[in-house]
Short mmCIF file of N, CA and C in Angstrom, two decimals:
data_model
loop_
_atom_site.label_atom_id
_atom_site.label_comp_id
_atom_site.label_asym_id
_atom_site.label_seq_id
_atom_site.Cartn_x
_atom_site.Cartn_y
_atom_site.Cartn_z
N MET A 1 8.16 3.48 -16.03
CA MET A 1 7.95 3.10 -14.62
C MET A 1 9.28 3.07 -13.89
N LYS A 2 9.33 3.77 -12.80
CA LYS A 2 10.56 3.82 -12.01
C LYS A 2 10.51 2.83 -10.84
N THR A 3 9.37 2.14 -10.69
CA THR A 3 9.22 1.22 -9.57
C THR A 3 10.16 0.04 -9.74
N PRO A 4 10.96 -0.27 -8.69
CA PRO A 4 11.83 -1.45 -8.76
C PRO A 4 11.04 -2.71 -9.05
N ALA A 5 11.58 -3.57 -9.88
CA ALA A 5 10.88 -4.78 -10.29
C ALA A 5 10.50 -5.62 -9.08
N SER A 6 11.39 -5.69 -8.10
CA SER A 6 11.12 -6.52 -6.92
C SER A 6 9.90 -5.99 -6.16
N GLN A 7 9.79 -4.66 -6.04
CA GLN A 7 8.63 -4.08 -5.35
C GLN A 7 7.37 -4.31 -6.16
N LEU A 8 7.48 -4.12 -7.48
CA LEU A 8 6.33 -4.28 -8.36
C LEU A 8 5.79 -5.71 -8.26
N ILE A 9 6.69 -6.67 -8.31
CA ILE A 9 6.29 -8.07 -8.23
C ILE A 9 5.63 -8.36 -6.88
N SER A 10 6.21 -7.85 -5.80
CA SER A 10 5.70 -8.16 -4.47
C SER A 10 4.33 -7.54 -4.22
N HIS A 11 3.98 -6.49 -4.99
CA HIS A 11 2.68 -5.85 -4.80
C HIS A 11 1.57 -6.57 -5.57
N LEU A 12 1.95 -7.44 -6.49
CA LEU A 12 0.94 -8.17 -7.25
C LEU A 12 0.39 -9.33 -6.43
N PRO A 13 -0.85 -9.76 -6.70
CA PRO A 13 -1.49 -10.82 -5.90
C PRO A 13 -0.66 -12.08 -5.83
N TRP A 14 0.00 -12.42 -6.96
CA TRP A 14 0.82 -13.63 -6.99
C TRP A 14 2.28 -13.31 -6.75
N GLY A 15 2.54 -12.17 -6.15
CA GLY A 15 3.91 -11.71 -5.97
C GLY A 15 4.76 -12.65 -5.13
N THR A 16 4.19 -13.17 -4.04
CA THR A 16 4.98 -14.04 -3.17
C THR A 16 5.38 -15.31 -3.89
N ILE A 17 4.48 -15.83 -4.72
CA ILE A 17 4.81 -17.02 -5.50
C ILE A 17 5.94 -16.70 -6.46
N TRP A 18 5.85 -15.55 -7.13
CA TRP A 18 6.89 -15.16 -8.08
C TRP A 18 8.22 -14.97 -7.39
N LEU A 19 8.20 -14.37 -6.20
CA LEU A 19 9.46 -14.14 -5.49
C LEU A 19 10.14 -15.47 -5.18
N GLN A 20 9.35 -16.48 -4.83
CA GLN A 20 9.92 -17.80 -4.57
C GLN A 20 10.53 -18.37 -5.85
N ILE A 21 9.81 -18.23 -6.96
CA ILE A 21 10.31 -18.73 -8.24
C ILE A 21 11.60 -18.00 -8.62
N LEU A 22 11.60 -16.69 -8.43
CA LEU A 22 12.77 -15.90 -8.83
C LEU A 22 13.98 -16.27 -7.99
N GLN A 23 13.77 -16.58 -6.72
CA GLN A 23 14.89 -16.96 -5.87
C GLN A 23 15.46 -18.31 -6.31
N ILE A 24 14.56 -19.21 -6.74
CA ILE A 24 15.01 -20.54 -7.13
C ILE A 24 15.71 -20.51 -8.49
N ASP A 25 15.12 -19.80 -9.45
CA ASP A 25 15.62 -19.86 -10.81
C ASP A 25 15.54 -18.48 -11.46
N PHE A 26 16.03 -17.47 -10.74
CA PHE A 26 15.82 -16.09 -11.15
C PHE A 26 16.38 -15.79 -12.53
N LEU A 27 17.65 -16.11 -12.73
CA LEU A 27 18.31 -15.71 -13.97
C LEU A 27 17.72 -16.45 -15.17
N GLU A 28 17.41 -17.72 -15.00
CA GLU A 28 16.93 -18.50 -16.14
C GLU A 28 15.48 -18.18 -16.47
N VAL A 29 14.66 -17.88 -15.45
CA VAL A 29 13.24 -17.66 -15.69
C VAL A 29 12.96 -16.20 -16.05
N TYR A 30 13.36 -15.29 -15.19
CA TYR A 30 12.86 -13.92 -15.32
C TYR A 30 13.50 -13.17 -16.47
N THR A 31 14.71 -13.52 -16.85
CA THR A 31 15.36 -12.78 -17.94
C THR A 31 14.66 -13.01 -19.27
N HIS A 32 13.74 -13.97 -19.32
CA HIS A 32 12.98 -14.20 -20.55
C HIS A 32 11.80 -13.23 -20.67
N PHE A 33 11.51 -12.49 -19.59
CA PHE A 33 10.41 -11.53 -19.62
C PHE A 33 10.94 -10.13 -19.90
N PRO A 34 10.09 -9.24 -20.41
CA PRO A 34 10.50 -7.85 -20.64
C PRO A 34 10.97 -7.21 -19.33
N GLY A 35 12.05 -6.47 -19.38
CA GLY A 35 12.58 -5.83 -18.19
C GLY A 35 13.43 -6.77 -17.36
N GLY A 36 13.67 -7.96 -17.87
CA GLY A 36 14.45 -8.94 -17.11
C GLY A 36 15.85 -8.47 -16.79
N CYS A 37 16.46 -7.73 -17.71
CA CYS A 37 17.82 -7.25 -17.50
C CYS A 37 17.85 -6.29 -16.31
N ILE A 38 16.86 -5.41 -16.24
CA ILE A 38 16.80 -4.45 -15.14
C ILE A 38 16.58 -5.20 -13.82
N ALA A 39 15.64 -6.14 -13.84
CA ALA A 39 15.33 -6.89 -12.64
C ALA A 39 16.52 -7.71 -12.19
N LYS A 40 17.26 -8.26 -13.14
CA LYS A 40 18.43 -9.05 -12.81
C LYS A 40 19.45 -8.20 -12.05
N THR A 41 19.65 -6.96 -12.53
CA THR A 41 20.59 -6.06 -11.88
C THR A 41 20.13 -5.75 -10.46
N GLU A 42 18.84 -5.48 -10.30
CA GLU A 42 18.31 -5.18 -8.96
C GLU A 42 18.45 -6.38 -8.05
N HIS A 43 18.21 -7.57 -8.60
CA HIS A 43 18.31 -8.79 -7.81
C HIS A 43 19.74 -8.98 -7.31
N GLN A 44 20.71 -8.73 -8.16
CA GLN A 44 22.11 -8.87 -7.79
C GLN A 44 22.48 -7.86 -6.71
N MET A 45 21.95 -6.63 -6.84
CA MET A 45 22.22 -5.60 -5.85
C MET A 45 21.61 -6.00 -4.50
N GLN A 46 20.40 -6.55 -4.52
CA GLN A 46 19.76 -6.97 -3.28
C GLN A 46 20.56 -8.09 -2.63
N ALA A 47 21.08 -9.01 -3.44
CA ALA A 47 21.85 -10.12 -2.91
C ALA A 47 23.09 -9.60 -2.19
N ILE A 48 23.70 -8.55 -2.74
CA ILE A 48 24.87 -7.96 -2.10
C ILE A 48 24.48 -7.30 -0.77
N ILE A 49 23.36 -6.59 -0.78
CA ILE A 49 22.91 -5.89 0.42
C ILE A 49 22.53 -6.89 1.51
N GLU A 50 21.80 -7.93 1.12
CA GLU A 50 21.38 -8.92 2.08
C GLU A 50 22.56 -9.81 2.44
#
């Protein structure tokens, strides 16, 4: 899957809830899930852009 993790999460029904959780505790929570390393990198890139 080439879809960015952030887009994938936001398209899911509970995506908005997850985005809030990831913003609060992104590194500690999401890195425990598969693909967490990729998502962490994307999150850091987004933080720089924003």
